[in-house]
Amino acid sequence: MSNVDQPFIPEPALDRDCMTLSRHVLQQLHSFGAEAQDLSAIMNRIALAAKLIARRLTRAGLVAGALGFTGEMNVQGESVKKMDVYANDVFISVFKQSGLVCRLASEEMQKPYYIPENCPIGRYTLLYDPIDGSSNVDININVGSIFAIRQQEGLDEDGTASDLLQNNGRNQIAAGYVLYGPSTMLVYSLGTGVHAFTLDPSLGEFILSSENIRLPDHGSIYSVNEGNFWQWEEPLRDYIRYVHRHEGYTARYGGALVGDIHRILFQGGVFLYPGTVKKPEGKLRLLYESAPLAYLIEQAGGRASTGTQEILDVVPEALHARSPLIIGSKDDVALVESFIQDRARAVEERAARERSRIPQ
Ligand code: FBP
């Protein structure tokens, strides 16, 4: 009796263990065509970068020169960690000889990096933050990597990446992050839902662990560095006073955006990195921190805002442009925004009253 007569029903564990990232991408795209194969291959290279960085992080305390500062400052004006440089080089190395990604832009590089052998055949740009939460690296607390894939428009011969400054975050064709925590997880979206994979070290493969993740409309968690309280505009202070005075709120802040967003993705709530009086644009970088995470969270039913505009509608003014970020469950983001709108309305009403007092 041949096997065509008996449908092949693999045991559940086997079927699960075969749902690798590259297979899931093809399944999501319902295609084995060239574009789908390219995106599947790109995601597979990002997975390799994540494995290499995870290996380095898990043994960092035993590897000479893995921890500490390089003594350099990066384009953000921040002291560079050795792990930042290692991780940045890993992302470049995994795309060499791929014919996939022509240009890489990262938090650690002033200008984009071009892989000549991939250009112009490689039609994609990778934007990434190689190590998110660098301040956690040397004390063994979780960190992450953040990535977004965009179509490269034009040849960008002058190397200014001007095409990236003409479009908003809705131009991303895929985005995600890697969380280097007790287990290493990769969470991504191609615009068809948000899916999480867990690295199985015994297989060396990222295996699907949660599919079509949806975050609740409201969560009890608020995540913000309250140490900046006196640097914020009044509406944000009003919001924090509100959650301090109301039952049902709990503070969680890990010092690494990826870790805080991962918690909110699974439990709901809101993360805030507002602008300050001195730096109204805030700290976080739009193209490789805020926009990729906004893409994910919107796909999971949440929202991401600057306070007055959807993050995905913001067109960057520069490669390393920053933006205030309020992200998470949609009711909680709306609550924060309401304090900003109330304050703006009060200011406007006061101005109108002033104007009405001036004899015409
Ligand atoms: P890096 O990508 O350079 O680590 O910066 C971003 C970040 O570390 C976020 O991960 C985190 O949410 C935030 O900065 C922490 O900033 P602060 O120490 O000001 O609270």
Coordinates of C-alpha atoms and ligand atoms in Angstrom, one line a residue:
M1 CA 0.0 0.0 0.0
S2 CA 1.7 3.3 -1.1
N3 CA 1.8 6.4 1.1
V4 CA -0.5 8.4 -1.3
D5 CA -3.3 6.4 0.2
Q6 CA -2.5 7.5 3.8
P7 CA -2.4 11.2 4.4
F8 CA 0.9 12.2 6.1
I9 CA 0.0 13.4 9.7
P10 CA 3.2 14.3 11.5
E11 CA 3.2 14.1 15.3
P12 CA 2.4 17.6 16.6
A13 CA 5.9 18.2 18.1
L14 CA 7.5 17.4 14.8
D15 CA 5.2 19.7 12.9
R16 CA 5.9 22.5 15.3
D17 CA 9.6 22.0 15.2
C18 CA 9.5 22.3 11.4
M19 CA 7.8 25.7 11.5
T20 CA 11.0 27.6 11.1
L21 CA 11.2 31.3 10.3
S22 CA 12.0 31.0 6.6
R23 CA 9.1 28.5 6.1
H24 CA 6.7 30.8 8.1
V25 CA 7.6 33.8 5.8
L26 CA 6.7 31.8 2.7
Q27 CA 3.5 30.7 4.3
Q28 CA 2.7 34.3 5.3
L29 CA 3.3 35.5 1.7
H30 CA 1.3 32.5 0.2
S31 CA 4.0 32.4 -2.5
F32 CA 7.2 30.6 -3.5
G33 CA 7.9 33.4 -6.0
A34 CA 11.2 35.4 -6.2
E35 CA 10.1 38.2 -3.9
A36 CA 8.9 35.7 -1.2
Q37 CA 12.1 33.7 -1.5
D38 CA 14.1 36.9 -1.1
L39 CA 12.2 38.0 2.0
S40 CA 12.5 34.5 3.4
A41 CA 16.2 34.6 2.8
I42 CA 16.6 38.0 4.4
M43 CA 14.7 36.9 7.5
N44 CA 17.0 33.9 7.6
R45 CA 20.1 36.1 7.6
I46 CA 18.6 38.3 10.3
A47 CA 18.1 35.1 12.3
L48 CA 21.7 34.1 11.8
A49 CA 22.8 37.6 13.0
A50 CA 20.6 37.1 16.1
K51 CA 22.2 33.6 16.8
L52 CA 25.7 35.1 16.5
I53 CA 24.9 38.0 18.8
A54 CA 23.1 35.7 21.3
R55 CA 26.2 33.4 21.4
R56 CA 28.4 36.4 22.1
L57 CA 26.1 37.7 24.8
T58 CA 25.7 34.4 26.6
R59 CA 29.5 34.0 26.9
A60 CA 30.4 37.7 27.2
G61 CA 31.7 37.5 30.7
L62 CA 34.2 34.8 29.5
V63 CA 35.3 36.5 26.3
A64 CA 38.1 39.0 26.5
G65 CA 37.2 42.3 25.0
A66 CA 33.5 41.5 24.7
L67 CA 32.3 44.0 27.3
G68 CA 33.1 47.6 28.1
F69 CA 33.5 50.7 26.0
T70 CA 35.6 51.2 22.9
G71 CA 36.5 54.8 23.9
E72 CA 34.7 56.1 20.8
M73 CA 31.5 58.2 20.5
N74 CA 28.9 57.3 17.9
V75 CA 26.9 59.6 15.6
Q76 CA 24.3 59.9 18.4
G77 CA 27.0 61.4 20.7
E78 CA 26.9 58.3 22.8
S79 CA 29.8 56.3 24.2
V80 CA 30.1 53.1 22.1
K81 CA 30.1 49.7 23.7
K82 CA 32.3 46.9 22.2
M83 CA 29.1 44.8 21.9
D84 CA 27.5 47.6 19.8
V85 CA 30.4 47.4 17.3
Y86 CA 30.5 43.5 17.3
A87 CA 26.7 43.4 16.7
N88 CA 26.8 46.1 14.0
D89 CA 29.6 44.1 12.1
V90 CA 27.6 40.9 12.4
F91 CA 24.6 42.4 10.6
I92 CA 26.9 43.6 7.8
S93 CA 28.7 40.2 7.6
V94 CA 25.6 38.1 7.4
F95 CA 24.4 40.0 4.3
K96 CA 27.7 39.8 2.4
Q97 CA 27.5 37.7 -0.8
S98 CA 23.7 37.5 -0.6
G99 CA 22.5 39.6 -3.5
L100 CA 19.7 40.6 -1.2
V101 CA 20.5 43.8 0.8
C102 CA 22.4 46.5 -1.0
R103 CA 22.3 49.1 1.8
L104 CA 22.4 48.9 5.6
A105 CA 21.7 51.9 7.9
S106 CA 22.3 51.6 11.6
E107 CA 22.4 53.6 14.8
E108 CA 26.1 52.9 14.9
M109 CA 27.0 54.3 11.5
Q110 CA 27.0 58.0 10.4
K111 CA 26.2 57.0 6.8
P112 CA 24.6 53.9 5.3
Y113 CA 26.9 50.9 4.5
Y114 CA 26.8 49.6 0.9
I115 CA 27.6 46.0 0.0
P116 CA 28.8 46.5 -3.6
E117 CA 28.4 42.8 -4.7
N118 CA 24.7 43.1 -3.7
C119 CA 24.0 46.3 -5.6
P120 CA 22.0 46.9 -7.8
I121 CA 20.5 43.4 -7.8
G122 CA 19.7 43.6 -4.1
R123 CA 16.5 45.7 -4.0
Y124 CA 16.3 46.0 -0.2
T125 CA 17.6 48.3 2.6
L126 CA 18.0 47.0 6.1
L127 CA 17.6 49.6 8.9
Y128 CA 18.7 48.3 12.3
D129 CA 19.7 49.0 15.9
P130 CA 22.2 46.3 16.5
I131 CA 22.1 46.5 20.3
D132 CA 19.1 48.2 21.8
G133 CA 19.5 48.9 25.6
S134 CA 23.3 49.2 25.4
S135 CA 23.3 50.4 29.0
N136 CA 22.2 46.9 30.1
V137 CA 24.9 44.9 28.2
D138 CA 27.7 45.0 30.8
I139 CA 25.4 44.1 33.7
N140 CA 23.8 41.1 32.0
I141 CA 20.3 42.4 31.8
N142 CA 18.3 41.8 28.6
V143 CA 19.0 43.8 25.5
G144 CA 17.6 43.5 21.9
S145 CA 18.2 44.2 18.2
I146 CA 15.6 46.1 16.2
F147 CA 15.2 45.8 12.4
A148 CA 13.1 47.0 9.5
I149 CA 13.2 46.2 5.8
R150 CA 12.4 48.7 3.1
Q151 CA 12.5 48.6 -0.7
Q152 CA 15.5 50.6 -2.1
E153 CA 14.2 53.3 -4.4
G154 CA 16.8 54.4 -7.0
L155 CA 20.5 53.8 -6.8
D156 CA 21.3 56.4 -4.1
E157 CA 24.6 57.2 -5.9
D158 CA 25.3 60.2 -3.6
G159 CA 25.0 57.9 -0.5
T160 CA 22.7 60.3 1.3
A161 CA 19.8 57.8 1.5
S162 CA 17.5 60.6 0.4
D163 CA 14.9 58.1 -0.6
L164 CA 14.5 57.1 3.0
L165 CA 13.7 60.7 3.9
Q166 CA 10.8 60.9 1.4
N167 CA 8.6 58.2 2.9
N168 CA 6.9 57.5 6.2
G169 CA 6.9 54.3 8.2
R170 CA 4.1 52.8 6.2
N171 CA 6.8 52.1 3.6
Q172 CA 8.3 49.4 5.7
I173 CA 7.7 45.9 4.2
A174 CA 8.7 44.1 7.3
A175 CA 9.9 44.9 10.8
G176 CA 10.7 43.2 14.1
Y177 CA 13.1 42.7 17.0
V178 CA 15.2 40.1 18.7
L179 CA 15.0 39.9 22.5
Y180 CA 18.2 38.5 24.1
G181 CA 16.6 37.4 27.4
P182 CA 16.4 34.1 29.3
S183 CA 15.6 32.7 25.9
T184 CA 16.3 34.4 22.6
M185 CA 13.2 35.4 20.8
L186 CA 12.6 36.9 17.4
V187 CA 9.3 38.8 16.8
Y188 CA 8.4 40.0 13.3
S189 CA 5.6 41.1 11.0
L190 CA 5.3 41.3 7.2
G191 CA 2.1 43.3 7.5
T192 CA 0.0 40.1 8.1
G193 CA 0.0 39.9 11.9
V194 CA 2.7 39.6 14.5
H195 CA 4.5 36.3 15.2
A196 CA 7.1 35.2 17.8
F197 CA 9.8 32.6 17.4
T198 CA 11.9 31.1 20.1
L199 CA 15.5 30.0 19.5
D200 CA 15.8 26.3 20.2
P201 CA 19.6 25.9 20.9
S202 CA 19.4 22.2 20.4
L203 CA 18.3 22.7 16.8
G204 CA 20.0 26.1 16.3
E205 CA 16.6 27.2 14.8
F206 CA 14.1 29.8 15.6
I207 CA 10.8 27.9 16.0
L208 CA 7.3 29.5 15.9
S209 CA 6.1 29.9 19.5
S210 CA 3.2 32.4 19.2
E211 CA 1.3 33.4 16.1
N212 CA -1.0 36.4 15.3
I213 CA -0.3 38.0 18.7
R214 CA -2.9 40.7 19.7
L215 CA -2.3 43.1 22.5
P216 CA -5.3 44.1 24.8
D217 CA -6.8 47.5 24.3
H218 CA -5.8 48.4 27.9
G219 CA -3.1 47.2 30.3
S220 CA -2.1 48.1 33.8
I221 CA 1.5 48.6 32.9
Y222 CA 3.1 52.1 32.3
S223 CA 6.8 52.1 31.3
V224 CA 8.8 55.3 31.4
N225 CA 12.0 56.7 33.0
E226 CA 10.4 58.8 35.7
G227 CA 13.9 60.2 36.4
N228 CA 13.2 62.6 33.6
F229 CA 9.9 63.8 35.2
W230 CA 11.0 67.5 35.7
Q231 CA 12.3 67.7 32.1
W232 CA 8.9 66.9 30.6
E233 CA 6.2 69.2 29.4
E234 CA 3.3 69.6 31.8
P235 CA 0.9 67.2 30.0
L236 CA 3.2 64.2 30.6
R237 CA 3.6 65.1 34.2
D238 CA -0.2 65.3 34.4
Y239 CA -0.4 61.8 33.0
I240 CA 2.1 60.4 35.5
R241 CA 0.3 62.2 38.4
Y242 CA -2.9 60.5 37.1
V243 CA -1.5 57.0 37.1
H244 CA 0.0 57.6 40.6
R245 CA -3.4 58.6 41.9
H246 CA -5.5 55.8 40.2
E247 CA -5.7 52.1 41.2
G248 CA -4.8 49.5 38.7
Y249 CA -1.5 50.9 37.3
T250 CA 1.9 49.4 37.9
A251 CA 5.3 50.7 36.7
R252 CA 7.8 48.5 34.8
Y253 CA 10.9 50.0 33.1
G254 CA 13.8 47.8 32.0
G255 CA 16.1 50.3 30.4
A256 CA 15.9 48.4 27.1
L257 CA 13.1 49.4 24.7
V258 CA 12.8 45.9 23.2
G259 CA 12.3 44.3 26.6
D260 CA 9.7 46.9 27.6
I261 CA 7.8 46.6 24.3
H262 CA 7.9 42.8 24.5
R263 CA 6.2 42.9 27.9
I264 CA 3.5 45.3 26.5
L265 CA 3.0 43.1 23.4
F266 CA 2.0 40.2 25.6
Q267 CA 0.4 42.0 28.6
G268 CA -0.8 45.3 27.3
G269 CA 0.0 48.8 28.7
V270 CA 2.0 51.8 27.4
F271 CA 5.6 52.7 27.0
L272 CA 6.6 56.4 26.8
Y273 CA 9.9 58.1 25.9
P274 CA 8.6 61.7 25.6
G275 CA 10.5 64.7 24.4
T276 CA 12.0 66.9 27.1
V277 CA 12.0 70.7 27.3
K278 CA 15.6 70.7 26.2
K279 CA 15.1 67.9 23.6
P280 CA 11.5 68.1 22.4
E281 CA 12.3 65.4 19.8
G282 CA 13.1 62.9 22.6
K283 CA 15.9 60.2 22.5
L284 CA 14.7 57.3 20.4
R285 CA 15.6 57.1 16.7
L286 CA 12.7 57.1 14.2
L287 CA 14.0 54.9 11.4
Y288 CA 15.4 52.1 13.4
E289 CA 13.7 52.2 16.8
S290 CA 10.3 54.0 16.8
A291 CA 9.0 53.2 13.3
P292 CA 9.8 49.4 13.3
L293 CA 8.2 48.9 16.7
A294 CA 5.2 51.1 15.6
Y295 CA 4.8 48.8 12.6
L296 CA 4.7 45.7 14.9
I297 CA 2.4 47.2 17.5
E298 CA -0.1 48.5 15.0
Q299 CA -0.2 45.0 13.4
A300 CA -1.0 43.6 16.8
G301 CA -3.9 46.0 17.3
G302 CA -2.1 48.7 19.3
R303 CA -1.0 52.2 18.5
A304 CA 2.2 54.3 18.4
S305 CA 2.1 58.1 18.6
T306 CA 4.4 61.1 18.9
G307 CA 1.7 62.6 21.1
T308 CA 0.1 64.5 18.2
Q309 CA 0.8 62.3 15.2
E310 CA 0.9 58.5 14.4
I311 CA 4.5 57.4 14.3
L312 CA 4.0 55.6 11.0
D313 CA 2.9 58.9 9.4
V314 CA 6.1 60.7 10.3
V315 CA 8.5 61.4 7.4
P316 CA 12.1 61.6 8.8
E317 CA 14.0 64.8 8.3
A318 CA 17.3 63.0 8.7
L319 CA 18.7 59.4 8.8
H320 CA 19.3 59.7 12.5
A321 CA 16.1 61.8 13.3
R322 CA 14.6 61.2 16.7
S323 CA 10.9 61.2 17.8
P324 CA 9.0 61.2 21.0
L325 CA 7.4 57.8 21.4
I326 CA 4.1 56.8 23.1
I327 CA 3.4 53.1 22.2
G328 CA 1.2 50.2 23.3
S329 CA -2.4 49.4 24.0
K330 CA -4.6 51.8 22.0
D331 CA -6.8 53.0 25.0
D332 CA -3.7 53.7 27.0
V333 CA -2.0 55.7 24.2
A334 CA -5.2 57.6 23.7
L335 CA -5.3 58.4 27.5
V336 CA -1.8 59.9 27.3
E337 CA -2.7 61.9 24.2
S338 CA -5.8 63.2 25.9
F339 CA -3.6 65.0 28.5
I340 CA -1.6 66.6 25.7
Q341 CA -4.9 67.6 23.9
D342 CA -6.4 68.9 27.2
R343 CA -3.4 71.0 27.9
A344 CA -3.3 72.3 24.3
R345 CA -7.1 73.1 24.5
A346 CA -6.6 74.9 27.9
V347 CA -3.7 77.0 26.5
E348 CA -5.9 77.9 23.4
E349 CA -8.9 78.9 25.6
R350 CA -6.7 81.0 27.8
A351 CA -5.3 82.7 24.7
A352 CA -8.8 83.3 23.3
R353 CA -9.8 84.8 26.6
E354 CA -6.8 87.1 26.5
R355 CA -7.6 88.1 22.9
S356 CA -11.2 88.8 23.9
R357 CA -10.0 91.1 26.7
I358 CA -7.9 93.3 24.3
P359 CA -10.2 96.2 23.2
Q360 CA -10.4 96.1 19.4
Ligands
FBP1 P1 20.4 52.4 22.7 O1 19.8 51.9 21.4 O2 21.6 53.3 22.4 O3 20.5 51.5 23.7 O4 19.3 53.5 23.2 C1 18.0 53.3 23.4 C2 17.6 53.0 24.8 O5 18.6 52.3 25.5 C3 16.3 52.2 24.9 O6 16.5 50.9 24.7 C4 15.8 52.5 26.2 O7 14.4 52.4 26.3 C5 16.2 53.9 26.5 O8 17.3 54.2 25.5 C6 16.8 54.1 27.9 O9 17.1 55.5 28.0 P2 17.2 56.1 29.5 O10 18.4 55.5 30.1 O11 17.3 57.6 29.2 O12 16.0 55.8 30.2

